[in-house]
C-alpha positions as protocol buffer text, in pm:
chain_id: "A"
residue {
  index: 1
  type: MET
  ca { x: 3225 y: -2794 z: -5274 }
}
residue {
  index: 2
  type: GLU
  ca { x: 3351 y: -2519 z: -5045 }
}
residue {
  index: 3
  type: LYS
  ca { x: 3092 y: -2311 z: -4857 }
}
residue {
  index: 4
  type: LEU
  ca { x: 3104 y: -1999 z: -4639 }
}
residue {
  index: 5
  type: GLU
  ca { x: 2816 y: -1875 z: -4422 }
}
residue {
  index: 6
  type: LEU
  ca { x: 2746 y: -1507 z: -4489 }
}
residue {
  index: 7
  type: LEU
  ca { x: 2425 y: -1433 z: -4298 }
}
residue {
  index: 8
  type: PRO
  ca { x: 2598 y: -1251 z: -4009 }
}
residue {
  index: 9
  type: GLN
  ca { x: 2777 y: -1021 z: -4254 }
}
residue {
  index: 10
  type: PHE
  ca { x: 2457 y: -942 z: -4443 }
}
residue {
  index: 11
  type: ILE
  ca { x: 2271 y: -870 z: -4120 }
}
residue {
  index: 12
  type: LYS
  ca { x: 2556 y: -643 z: -4011 }
}
residue {
  index: 13
  type: LEU
  ca { x: 2538 y: -455 z: -4343 }
}
residue {
  index: 14
  type: TYR
  ca { x: 2161 y: -442 z: -4395 }
}
residue {
  index: 15
  type: GLY
  ca { x: 2001 y: -506 z: -4055 }
}
residue {
  index: 16
  type: ASP
  ca { x: 1624 y: -544 z: -4066 }
}
residue {
  index: 17
  type: LYS
  ca { x: 1621 y: -515 z: -4446 }
}
residue {
  index: 18
  type: ILE
  ca { x: 1723 y: -881 z: -4459 }
}
residue {
  index: 19
  type: ASN
  ca { x: 1435 y: -1124 z: -4496 }
}
residue {
  index: 20
  type: PRO
  ca { x: 1356 y: -1239 z: -4139 }
}
residue {
  index: 21
  type: GLY
  ca { x: 1275 y: -1589 z: -4267 }
}
residue {
  index: 22
  type: LEU
  ca { x: 1628 y: -1634 z: -4398 }
}
residue {
  index: 23
  type: LEU
  ca { x: 1812 y: -1888 z: -4182 }
}
residue {
  index: 24
  type: SER
  ca { x: 2131 y: -1921 z: -4384 }
}
residue {
  index: 25
  type: ILE
  ca { x: 2300 y: -1777 z: -4692 }
}
residue {
  index: 26
  type: LYS
  ca { x: 2618 y: -1946 z: -4803 }
}
residue {
  index: 27
  type: TYR
  ca { x: 2856 y: -1857 z: -5081 }
}
residue {
  index: 28
  type: CYS
  ca { x: 2955 y: -2188 z: -5247 }
}
residue {
  index: 29
  type: GLN
  ca { x: 3237 y: -2252 z: -5488 }
}
residue {
  index: 30
  type: THR
  ca { x: 3351 y: -2541 z: -5704 }
}
residue {
  index: 31
  type: PRO
  ca { x: 3625 y: -2540 z: -5968 }
}
residue {
  index: 32
  type: LYS
  ca { x: 3359 y: -2453 z: -6228 }
}
residue {
  index: 33
  type: ALA
  ca { x: 3078 y: -2275 z: -6045 }
}
residue {
  index: 34
  type: ALA
  ca { x: 2989 y: -2001 z: -5802 }
}
residue {
  index: 35
  type: LEU
  ca { x: 2660 y: -2051 z: -5618 }
}
residue {
  index: 36
  type: VAL
  ca { x: 2454 y: -1910 z: -5336 }
}
residue {
  index: 37
  type: GLU
  ca { x: 2269 y: -2154 z: -5113 }
}
residue {
  index: 38
  type: MET
  ca { x: 1987 y: -2021 z: -4895 }
}
residue {
  index: 39
  type: PHE
  ca { x: 1768 y: -2182 z: -4632 }
}
residue {
  index: 40
  type: PHE
  ca { x: 1440 y: -2027 z: -4516 }
}
residue {
  index: 41
  type: SER
  ca { x: 1231 y: -2092 z: -4207 }
}
residue {
  index: 42
  type: THR
  ca { x: 936 y: -2198 z: -4426 }
}
residue {
  index: 43
  type: LYS
  ca { x: 1137 y: -2496 z: -4559 }
}
residue {
  index: 44
  type: PRO
  ca { x: 1443 y: -2528 z: -4337 }
}
residue {
  index: 45
  type: THR
  ca { x: 1568 y: -2850 z: -4497 }
}
residue {
  index: 46
  type: LEU
  ca { x: 1522 y: -2747 z: -4861 }
}
residue {
  index: 47
  type: PRO
  ca { x: 1798 y: -2520 z: -4996 }
}
residue {
  index: 48
  type: ILE
  ca { x: 1731 y: -2262 z: -5263 }
}
residue {
  index: 49
  type: THR
  ca { x: 2036 y: -2247 z: -5490 }
}
residue {
  index: 50
  type: THR
  ca { x: 2126 y: -1965 z: -5729 }
}
residue {
  index: 51
  type: ASN
  ca { x: 2405 y: -2003 z: -5983 }
}
residue {
  index: 52
  type: LEU
  ca { x: 2621 y: -1689 z: -6005 }
}
residue {
  index: 53
  type: ASN
  ca { x: 2814 y: -1787 z: -6317 }
}
residue {
  index: 54
  type: PHE
  ca { x: 2605 y: -1547 z: -6527 }
}
residue {
  index: 55
  type: ILE
  ca { x: 2775 y: -1249 z: -6359 }
}
residue {
  index: 56
  type: THR
  ca { x: 3074 y: -1134 z: -6561 }
}
residue {
  index: 57
  type: CYS
  ca { x: 3328 y: -860 z: -6504 }
}
residue {
  index: 58
  type: ASP
  ca { x: 3501 y: -824 z: -6837 }
}
residue {
  index: 59
  type: ILE
  ca { x: 3509 y: -948 z: -7194 }
}
residue {
  index: 60
  type: ILE
  ca { x: 3831 y: -1063 z: -7352 }
}
residue {
  index: 61
  type: THR
  ca { x: 3904 y: -1139 z: -7716 }
}
residue {
  index: 62
  type: ASN
  ca { x: 4139 y: -1422 z: -7802 }
}
residue {
  index: 63
  type: GLU
  ca { x: 4381 y: -1430 z: -8096 }
}
residue {
  index: 64
  type: ASP
  ca { x: 4103 y: -1568 z: -8322 }
}
residue {
  index: 65
  type: GLY
  ca { x: 3877 y: -1272 z: -8245 }
}
residue {
  index: 66
  type: ILE
  ca { x: 3642 y: -1479 z: -8030 }
}
residue {
  index: 67
  type: GLU
  ca { x: 3503 y: -1292 z: -7731 }
}
residue {
  index: 68
  type: LYS
  ca { x: 3471 y: -1458 z: -7394 }
}
residue {
  index: 69
  type: ASP
  ca { x: 3312 y: -1331 z: -7075 }
}
residue {
  index: 70
  type: LEU
  ca { x: 3534 y: -1349 z: -6768 }
}
residue {
  index: 71
  type: PRO
  ca { x: 3343 y: -1462 z: -6461 }
}
residue {
  index: 72
  type: TYR
  ca { x: 3317 y: -1215 z: -6175 }
}
residue {
  index: 73
  type: PHE
  ca { x: 3375 y: -1499 z: -5931 }
}
residue {
  index: 74
  type: ASP
  ca { x: 3701 y: -1657 z: -6040 }
}
residue {
  index: 75
  type: PRO
  ca { x: 3696 y: -2029 z: -5955 }
}
residue {
  index: 76
  type: ASP
  ca { x: 4075 y: -2019 z: -5918 }
}
residue {
  index: 77
  type: ALA
  ca { x: 4054 y: -1743 z: -5657 }
}
residue {
  index: 78
  type: ASP
  ca { x: 4030 y: -1808 z: -5286 }
}
residue {
  index: 79
  type: ILE
  ca { x: 3672 y: -1865 z: -5168 }
}
residue {
  index: 80
  type: VAL
  ca { x: 3711 y: -1590 z: -4905 }
}
residue {
  index: 81
  type: ASP
  ca { x: 3802 y: -1336 z: -5175 }
}
residue {
  index: 82
  type: ASN
  ca { x: 3505 y: -1433 z: -5391 }
}
residue {
  index: 83
  type: ALA
  ca { x: 3268 y: -1434 z: -5093 }
}
residue {
  index: 84
  type: SER
  ca { x: 3394 y: -1086 z: -4998 }
}
residue {
  index: 85
  type: ASN
  ca { x: 3323 y: -968 z: -5352 }
}
residue {
  index: 86
  type: PHE
  ca { x: 2971 y: -1107 z: -5322 }
}
residue {
  index: 87
  type: ILE
  ca { x: 2908 y: -940 z: -4986 }
}
residue {
  index: 88
  type: ASN
  ca { x: 3032 y: -609 z: -5128 }
}
residue {
  index: 89
  type: PHE
  ca { x: 2787 y: -604 z: -5419 }
}
residue {
  index: 90
  type: GLU
  ca { x: 2562 y: -300 z: -5420 }
}
residue {
  index: 91
  type: ALA
  ca { x: 2219 y: -368 z: -5271 }
}
residue {
  index: 92
  type: TYR
  ca { x: 2053 y: -316 z: -5610 }
}
residue {
  index: 93
  type: SER
  ca { x: 2281 y: -575 z: -5772 }
}
residue {
  index: 94
  type: LEU
  ca { x: 2205 y: -821 z: -5493 }
}
residue {
  index: 95
  type: LEU
  ca { x: 1834 y: -755 z: -5537 }
}
residue {
  index: 96
  type: ASN
  ca { x: 1862 y: -843 z: -5906 }
}
residue {
  index: 97
  type: CYS
  ca { x: 2073 y: -1155 z: -5851 }
}
residue {
  index: 98
  type: ILE
  ca { x: 1927 y: -1315 z: -5538 }
}
residue {
  index: 99
  type: ASP
  ca { x: 1554 y: -1367 z: -5473 }
}
residue {
  index: 100
  type: ASN
  ca { x: 1414 y: -1317 z: -5123 }
}
residue {
  index: 101
  type: LEU
  ca { x: 1732 y: -1187 z: -4962 }
}
residue {
  index: 102
  type: PHE
  ca { x: 1559 y: -865 z: -4861 }
}
residue {
  index: 103
  type: THR
  ca { x: 1215 y: -791 z: -4721 }
}
residue {
  index: 104
  type: LYS
  ca { x: 957 y: -666 z: -4973 }
}
residue {
  index: 105
  type: ALA
  ca { x: 972 y: -317 z: -4820 }
}
residue {
  index: 106
  type: ALA
  ca { x: 1352 y: -316 z: -4849 }
}
residue {
  index: 107
  type: GLU
  ca { x: 1330 y: -432 z: -5212 }
}
residue {
  index: 108
  type: GLU
  ca { x: 1101 y: -138 z: -5293 }
}
residue {
  index: 109
  type: GLU
  ca { x: 1327 y: 105 z: -5107 }
}
residue {
  index: 110
  type: ILE
  ca { x: 1642 y: -24 z: -5280 }
}
residue {
  index: 111
  type: SER
  ca { x: 1478 y: -9 z: -5624 }
}
residue {
  index: 112
  type: SER
  ca { x: 1338 y: 337 z: -5563 }
}
residue {
  index: 113
  type: GLU
  ca { x: 1674 y: 470 z: -5442 }
}
residue {
  index: 114
  type: HIS
  ca { x: 1850 y: 318 z: -5742 }
}
residue {
  index: 115
  type: LEU
  ca { x: 1603 y: 470 z: -5990 }
}
residue {
  index: 116
  type: LYS
  ca { x: 1629 y: 807 z: -5817 }
}
residue {
  index: 117
  type: ASN
  ca { x: 2007 y: 804 z: -5850 }
}
residue {
  index: 118
  type: ASN
  ca { x: 2015 y: 643 z: -6196 }
}
residue {
  index: 119
  type: PRO
  ca { x: 1723 y: 777 z: -6396 }
}
residue {
  index: 120
  type: PHE
  ca { x: 1654 y: 621 z: -6731 }
}
residue {
  index: 121
  type: GLN
  ca { x: 1796 y: 831 z: -7008 }
}
residue {
  index: 122
  type: PRO
  ca { x: 1630 y: 750 z: -7341 }
}
residue {
  index: 123
  type: GLN
  ca { x: 1862 y: 753 z: -7638 }
}
residue {
  index: 124
  type: LEU
  ca { x: 1774 y: 999 z: -7912 }
}
């Protein structure tokens, strides 16, 4: 399994919004899976792993009419490219994909800003 440490990039992007207990966040890739591995100061030897395979970017239909989701993180792509895509997610998307990346105050701020800019529009 290939792994890339991303904590310095997240701190550069988000500063003190990043959970101060986060010791490491690594983008991990195998031929079949995209994962995030996190270590926290509360349990520095126990990784928290999140599978990212549920994130899709497009749906294709084959010649039999069967639809298939294309993964956002292509296992055939270079790990650096996929890790860059992960780093460049919007904060709200990260908040919904990765638990405990941000402080609680940052989570509330990110959610509030998202709702302000994307108000719910009920369908009539």
